[in-house]
């Protein structure tokens, strides 16, 4: 697959319009349950036991925490819309946690797909589907070519199957009322 820009996720906030960020995968912790015996067998760290479902522990996947944090950071640009009743300090505490969580995930997973720079005013796709530079661009000096560049992330990448991950978690998802924690915005 290729990374491609998704205008739906680059659109401005429009009050009353459906927000693509509010899919089920971003709305809660996506906690799922694992039997205590299974967790012990696989050496998982001890988690909170579901108080309404004894013998089961609550777990989650990092990808959902990272998406939650990314969405939280996005919302922090619009505090009047998303956090009208929160203090600046409350917003900052969670925002700083999220910056660090995403930073660590990026460093851990180290995406090595190539990005490249191009100038949309002087680039075209030829009949063979190959990106080419116009004659005007080729006449420019190397210094002149640096002006107006854009990063392209349209490189081939190998991704995990998020649909399969979502299905696996959804089949095991717990009701937020069944674990002793709190729902996090």
PDB file of C-alpha atoms in Angstrom:
ATOM      1  CA  UNK A   1       0.000   0.000   0.000  1.00  0.00           C
ATOM      2  CA  UNK A   2       0.975   3.638  -0.213  1.00  0.00           C
ATOM      3  CA  UNK A   3       0.515   6.443   2.244  1.00  0.00           C
ATOM      4  CA  UNK A   4      -1.885   8.837   0.584  1.00  0.00           C
ATOM      5  CA  UNK A   5      -3.314  12.113   1.860  1.00  0.00           C
ATOM      6  CA  UNK A   6      -6.824  11.671   3.237  1.00  0.00           C
ATOM      7  CA  UNK A   7      -8.769  14.928   2.873  1.00  0.00           C
ATOM      8  CA  UNK A   8     -11.360  13.653   5.341  1.00  0.00           C
ATOM      9  CA  UNK A   9      -8.736  13.721   8.110  1.00  0.00           C
ATOM     10  CA  UNK A  10      -7.257  17.033   6.942  1.00  0.00           C
ATOM     11  CA  UNK A  11     -10.535  18.944   6.944  1.00  0.00           C
ATOM     12  CA  UNK A  12     -11.224  21.781   9.352  1.00  0.00           C
ATOM     13  CA  UNK A  13     -13.574  21.295  12.280  1.00  0.00           C
ATOM     14  CA  UNK A  14     -17.165  22.086  11.324  1.00  0.00           C
ATOM     15  CA  UNK A  15     -19.572  22.083  14.293  1.00  0.00           C
ATOM     16  CA  UNK A  16     -22.484  19.736  13.637  1.00  0.00           C
ATOM     17  CA  UNK A  17     -20.683  17.879  10.831  1.00  0.00           C
ATOM     18  CA  UNK A  18     -19.762  14.223  11.381  1.00  0.00           C
ATOM     19  CA  UNK A  19     -16.175  14.043  12.564  1.00  0.00           C
ATOM     20  CA  UNK A  20     -14.219  11.183  10.918  1.00  0.00           C
ATOM     21  CA  UNK A  21     -12.046  10.965  14.041  1.00  0.00           C
ATOM     22  CA  UNK A  22     -14.958   9.740  16.144  1.00  0.00           C
ATOM     23  CA  UNK A  23     -15.034   6.166  14.873  1.00  0.00           C
ATOM     24  CA  UNK A  24     -15.412   3.469  17.526  1.00  0.00           C
ATOM     25  CA  UNK A  25     -11.666   2.852  17.401  1.00  0.00           C
ATOM     26  CA  UNK A  26     -10.994   6.345  18.756  1.00  0.00           C
ATOM     27  CA  UNK A  27     -13.848   6.930  21.157  1.00  0.00           C
ATOM     28  CA  UNK A  28     -12.704   4.884  24.137  1.00  0.00           C
ATOM     29  CA  UNK A  29      -9.802   2.883  25.430  1.00  0.00           C
ATOM     30  CA  UNK A  30     -10.887  -0.168  23.395  1.00  0.00           C
ATOM     31  CA  UNK A  31     -10.211  -2.287  26.420  1.00  0.00           C
ATOM     32  CA  UNK A  32     -10.591  -6.007  25.948  1.00  0.00           C
ATOM     33  CA  UNK A  33     -10.638  -8.846  28.420  1.00  0.00           C
ATOM     34  CA  UNK A  34      -8.267 -11.730  28.888  1.00  0.00           C
ATOM     35  CA  UNK A  35      -8.860 -14.520  31.379  1.00  0.00           C
ATOM     36  CA  UNK A  36      -6.543 -14.279  34.382  1.00  0.00           C
ATOM     37  CA  UNK A  37      -5.221 -17.807  33.703  1.00  0.00           C
ATOM     38  CA  UNK A  38      -4.431 -16.928  30.079  1.00  0.00           C
ATOM     39  CA  UNK A  39      -2.605 -13.773  31.159  1.00  0.00           C
ATOM     40  CA  UNK A  40      -0.514 -15.775  33.651  1.00  0.00           C
ATOM     41  CA  UNK A  41       0.203 -18.497  31.079  1.00  0.00           C
ATOM     42  CA  UNK A  42       1.582 -15.924  28.619  1.00  0.00           C
ATOM     43  CA  UNK A  43       3.449 -13.895  31.223  1.00  0.00           C
ATOM     44  CA  UNK A  44       1.370 -10.754  30.709  1.00  0.00           C
ATOM     45  CA  UNK A  45       1.686  -8.029  33.308  1.00  0.00           C
ATOM     46  CA  UNK A  46      -1.079  -8.028  35.910  1.00  0.00           C
ATOM     47  CA  UNK A  47      -3.868  -5.654  34.936  1.00  0.00           C
ATOM     48  CA  UNK A  48      -7.074  -4.507  36.616  1.00  0.00           C
ATOM     49  CA  UNK A  49      -9.656  -7.224  37.185  1.00  0.00           C
ATOM     50  CA  UNK A  50     -13.108  -6.520  35.794  1.00  0.00           C
ATOM     51  CA  UNK A  51     -15.200  -6.016  38.907  1.00  0.00           C
ATOM     52  CA  UNK A  52     -18.365  -7.137  37.103  1.00  0.00           C
ATOM     53  CA  UNK A  53     -16.609  -9.994  35.355  1.00  0.00           C
ATOM     54  CA  UNK A  54     -14.344 -11.646  37.959  1.00  0.00           C
ATOM     55  CA  UNK A  55     -11.509 -13.774  36.614  1.00  0.00           C
ATOM     56  CA  UNK A  56     -10.938 -11.453  33.655  1.00  0.00           C
ATOM     57  CA  UNK A  57      -8.390  -8.678  33.344  1.00  0.00           C
ATOM     58  CA  UNK A  58      -8.607  -5.555  31.170  1.00  0.00           C
ATOM     59  CA  UNK A  59      -5.943  -4.872  28.532  1.00  0.00           C
ATOM     60  CA  UNK A  60      -5.577  -2.585  25.536  1.00  0.00           C
ATOM     61  CA  UNK A  61      -3.343  -2.158  22.492  1.00  0.00           C
ATOM     62  CA  UNK A  62      -0.832   0.652  22.107  1.00  0.00           C
ATOM     63  CA  UNK A  63      -2.179   1.602  18.675  1.00  0.00           C
ATOM     64  CA  UNK A  64      -5.466   2.716  20.233  1.00  0.00           C
ATOM     65  CA  UNK A  65      -3.712   4.727  22.918  1.00  0.00           C
ATOM     66  CA  UNK A  66      -1.613   6.392  20.218  1.00  0.00           C
ATOM     67  CA  UNK A  67      -4.702   7.204  18.131  1.00  0.00           C
ATOM     68  CA  UNK A  68      -6.429   8.517  21.252  1.00  0.00           C
ATOM     69  CA  UNK A  69      -3.429  10.747  21.948  1.00  0.00           C
ATOM     70  CA  UNK A  70      -3.219  11.993  18.373  1.00  0.00           C
ATOM     71  CA  UNK A  71      -6.917  12.838  18.469  1.00  0.00           C
ATOM     72  CA  UNK A  72      -6.465  14.495  21.862  1.00  0.00           C
ATOM     73  CA  UNK A  73      -3.670  16.684  20.472  1.00  0.00           C
ATOM     74  CA  UNK A  74      -5.839  17.573  17.469  1.00  0.00           C
ATOM     75  CA  UNK A  75      -8.692  18.546  19.777  1.00  0.00           C
ATOM     76  CA  UNK A  76      -6.354  20.673  21.893  1.00  0.00           C
ATOM     77  CA  UNK A  77      -6.121  23.100  18.960  1.00  0.00           C
ATOM     78  CA  UNK A  78      -9.862  23.731  19.429  1.00  0.00           C
ATOM     79  CA  UNK A  79     -10.325  23.861  23.226  1.00  0.00           C
ATOM     80  CA  UNK A  80     -13.457  26.033  23.016  1.00  0.00           C
ATOM     81  CA  UNK A  81     -15.186  23.340  20.959  1.00  0.00           C
ATOM     82  CA  UNK A  82     -13.904  20.155  22.613  1.00  0.00           C
ATOM     83  CA  UNK A  83     -12.940  21.179  26.153  1.00  0.00           C
ATOM     84  CA  UNK A  84     -15.091  24.169  27.122  1.00  0.00           C
ATOM     85  CA  UNK A  85     -15.242  23.079  30.776  1.00  0.00           C
ATOM     86  CA  UNK A  86     -11.583  22.107  31.240  1.00  0.00           C
ATOM     87  CA  UNK A  87      -8.874  24.331  32.604  1.00  0.00           C
ATOM     88  CA  UNK A  88      -5.803  25.118  30.539  1.00  0.00           C
ATOM     89  CA  UNK A  89      -3.770  23.156  33.100  1.00  0.00           C
ATOM     90  CA  UNK A  90      -5.926  20.024  32.662  1.00  0.00           C
ATOM     91  CA  UNK A  91      -5.581  20.240  28.889  1.00  0.00           C
ATOM     92  CA  UNK A  92      -1.800  20.790  29.112  1.00  0.00           C
ATOM     93  CA  UNK A  93      -1.200  17.803  31.414  1.00  0.00           C
ATOM     94  CA  UNK A  94      -2.904  15.367  29.049  1.00  0.00           C
ATOM     95  CA  UNK A  95      -1.426  17.060  25.971  1.00  0.00           C
ATOM     96  CA  UNK A  96       2.134  16.719  27.297  1.00  0.00           C
ATOM     97  CA  UNK A  97       1.529  13.052  28.158  1.00  0.00           C
ATOM     98  CA  UNK A  98       0.289  12.485  24.599  1.00  0.00           C
ATOM     99  CA  UNK A  99       3.259  14.212  22.985  1.00  0.00           C
ATOM    100  CA  UNK A 100       5.562  11.880  24.898  1.00  0.00           C
ATOM    101  CA  UNK A 101       3.509   8.738  24.188  1.00  0.00           C
ATOM    102  CA  UNK A 102       3.453   9.426  20.443  1.00  0.00           C
ATOM    103  CA  UNK A 103       7.140  10.373  20.431  1.00  0.00           C
ATOM    104  CA  UNK A 104       8.029   7.048  22.056  1.00  0.00           C
ATOM    105  CA  UNK A 105       5.840   5.064  19.641  1.00  0.00           C
ATOM    106  CA  UNK A 106       7.400   6.782  16.623  1.00  0.00           C
ATOM    107  CA  UNK A 107      10.914   6.123  17.895  1.00  0.00           C
ATOM    108  CA  UNK A 108      10.058   2.516  18.762  1.00  0.00           C
ATOM    109  CA  UNK A 109       8.513   1.652  15.411  1.00  0.00           C
ATOM    110  CA  UNK A 110      10.883   3.760  13.294  1.00  0.00           C
ATOM    111  CA  UNK A 111       8.998   3.992   9.998  1.00  0.00           C
ATOM    112  CA  UNK A 112      11.708   3.695   7.348  1.00  0.00           C
ATOM    113  CA  UNK A 113       9.514   4.326   4.307  1.00  0.00           C
ATOM    114  CA  UNK A 114      11.080   6.901   2.021  1.00  0.00           C
ATOM    115  CA  UNK A 115       9.712  10.377   1.646  1.00  0.00           C
ATOM    116  CA  UNK A 116      10.829  12.615  -1.153  1.00  0.00           C
ATOM    117  CA  UNK A 117      10.392  16.216  -2.162  1.00  0.00           C
ATOM    118  CA  UNK A 118       8.783  17.470  -5.315  1.00  0.00           C
ATOM    119  CA  UNK A 119       7.446  20.694  -6.740  1.00  0.00           C
ATOM    120  CA  UNK A 120       3.810  20.359  -7.801  1.00  0.00           C
ATOM    121  CA  UNK A 121       4.209  23.302 -10.193  1.00  0.00           C
ATOM    122  CA  UNK A 122       6.944  21.565 -12.185  1.00  0.00           C
ATOM    123  CA  UNK A 123       6.105  17.892 -11.891  1.00  0.00           C
ATOM    124  CA  UNK A 124       3.829  15.762 -14.032  1.00  0.00           C
ATOM    125  CA  UNK A 125       3.018  12.095 -14.542  1.00  0.00           C
ATOM    126  CA  UNK A 126       3.935  10.805 -18.003  1.00  0.00           C
ATOM    127  CA  UNK A 127       2.020   8.231 -20.072  1.00  0.00           C
ATOM    128  CA  UNK A 128       3.888   5.407 -18.322  1.00  0.00           C
ATOM    129  CA  UNK A 129       2.823   6.662 -14.888  1.00  0.00           C
ATOM    130  CA  UNK A 130       6.288   7.991 -14.034  1.00  0.00           C
ATOM    131  CA  UNK A 131       6.693  11.313 -12.267  1.00  0.00           C
ATOM    132  CA  UNK A 132       8.752  13.690 -14.430  1.00  0.00           C
ATOM    133  CA  UNK A 133      10.045  17.251 -14.204  1.00  0.00           C
ATOM    134  CA  UNK A 134       9.073  19.889 -16.747  1.00  0.00           C
ATOM    135  CA  UNK A 135      11.673  21.571 -18.953  1.00  0.00           C
ATOM    136  CA  UNK A 136      11.174  24.818 -16.996  1.00  0.00           C
ATOM    137  CA  UNK A 137      12.118  23.031 -13.797  1.00  0.00           C
ATOM    138  CA  UNK A 138      15.199  21.421 -15.309  1.00  0.00           C
ATOM    139  CA  UNK A 139      16.437  24.853 -16.447  1.00  0.00           C
ATOM    140  CA  UNK A 140      16.432  26.133 -12.847  1.00  0.00           C
ATOM    141  CA  UNK A 141      19.567  26.206 -10.746  1.00  0.00           C
ATOM    142  CA  UNK A 142      19.785  23.736  -7.840  1.00  0.00           C
ATOM    143  CA  UNK A 143      19.168  26.647  -5.448  1.00  0.00           C
ATOM    144  CA  UNK A 144      16.045  27.768  -7.368  1.00  0.00           C
ATOM    145  CA  UNK A 145      14.717  24.209  -7.291  1.00  0.00           C
ATOM    146  CA  UNK A 146      14.585  24.349  -3.475  1.00  0.00           C
ATOM    147  CA  UNK A 147      11.783  26.938  -3.490  1.00  0.00           C
ATOM    148  CA  UNK A 148       8.201  25.654  -3.282  1.00  0.00           C
ATOM    149  CA  UNK A 149       8.997  22.027  -2.484  1.00  0.00           C
ATOM    150  CA  UNK A 150       6.530  19.713  -0.770  1.00  0.00           C
ATOM    151  CA  UNK A 151       7.260  16.462   1.039  1.00  0.00           C
ATOM    152  CA  UNK A 152       5.549  13.446  -0.489  1.00  0.00           C
ATOM    153  CA  UNK A 153       4.818  10.425   1.665  1.00  0.00           C
ATOM    154  CA  UNK A 154       3.372   8.445  -1.223  1.00  0.00           C
ATOM    155  CA  UNK A 155       5.907   5.637  -0.832  1.00  0.00           C
ATOM    156  CA  UNK A 156       5.247   1.929  -0.716  1.00  0.00           C
ATOM    157  CA  UNK A 157       4.780   0.727   2.859  1.00  0.00           C
ATOM    158  CA  UNK A 158       3.965  -2.517   4.623  1.00  0.00           C
ATOM    159  CA  UNK A 159       1.236  -1.933   7.181  1.00  0.00           C
ATOM    160  CA  UNK A 160      -0.556  -4.046   9.717  1.00  0.00           C
ATOM    161  CA  UNK A 161      -4.141  -4.957   8.887  1.00  0.00           C
ATOM    162  CA  UNK A 162      -6.058  -2.525  11.113  1.00  0.00           C
ATOM    163  CA  UNK A 163      -9.386  -4.004  10.024  1.00  0.00           C
ATOM    164  CA  UNK A 164      -8.306  -7.402  11.369  1.00  0.00           C
ATOM    165  CA  UNK A 165      -6.957  -5.809  14.556  1.00  0.00           C
ATOM    166  CA  UNK A 166     -10.216  -3.899  15.054  1.00  0.00           C
ATOM    167  CA  UNK A 167     -12.261  -7.078  14.583  1.00  0.00           C
ATOM    168  CA  UNK A 168     -10.091  -9.013  17.058  1.00  0.00           C
ATOM    169  CA  UNK A 169     -10.423  -6.294  19.699  1.00  0.00           C
ATOM    170  CA  UNK A 170     -14.121  -5.691  19.061  1.00  0.00           C
ATOM    171  CA  UNK A 171     -14.839  -9.403  19.629  1.00  0.00           C
ATOM    172  CA  UNK A 172     -13.181  -9.124  23.053  1.00  0.00           C
ATOM    173  CA  UNK A 173     -14.123  -5.553  23.927  1.00  0.00           C
ATOM    174  CA  UNK A 174     -15.543  -4.870  27.347  1.00  0.00           C
ATOM    175  CA  UNK A 175     -18.234  -2.439  28.341  1.00  0.00           C
ATOM    176  CA  UNK A 176     -16.523   0.579  29.976  1.00  0.00           C
ATOM    177  CA  UNK A 177     -18.875   0.117  32.960  1.00  0.00           C
ATOM    178  CA  UNK A 178     -17.296  -3.285  33.610  1.00  0.00           C
ATOM    179  CA  UNK A 179     -13.863  -2.046  34.492  1.00  0.00           C
ATOM    180  CA  UNK A 180     -12.960  -0.023  37.511  1.00  0.00           C
ATOM    181  CA  UNK A 181     -11.263   2.764  35.634  1.00  0.00           C
ATOM    182  CA  UNK A 182     -12.787   5.792  34.042  1.00  0.00           C
ATOM    183  CA  UNK A 183     -13.560   6.676  30.476  1.00  0.00           C
ATOM    184  CA  UNK A 184     -10.901   9.015  29.178  1.00  0.00           C
ATOM    185  CA  UNK A 185     -11.700  11.800  26.757  1.00  0.00           C
TER     186      UNK A 185
END
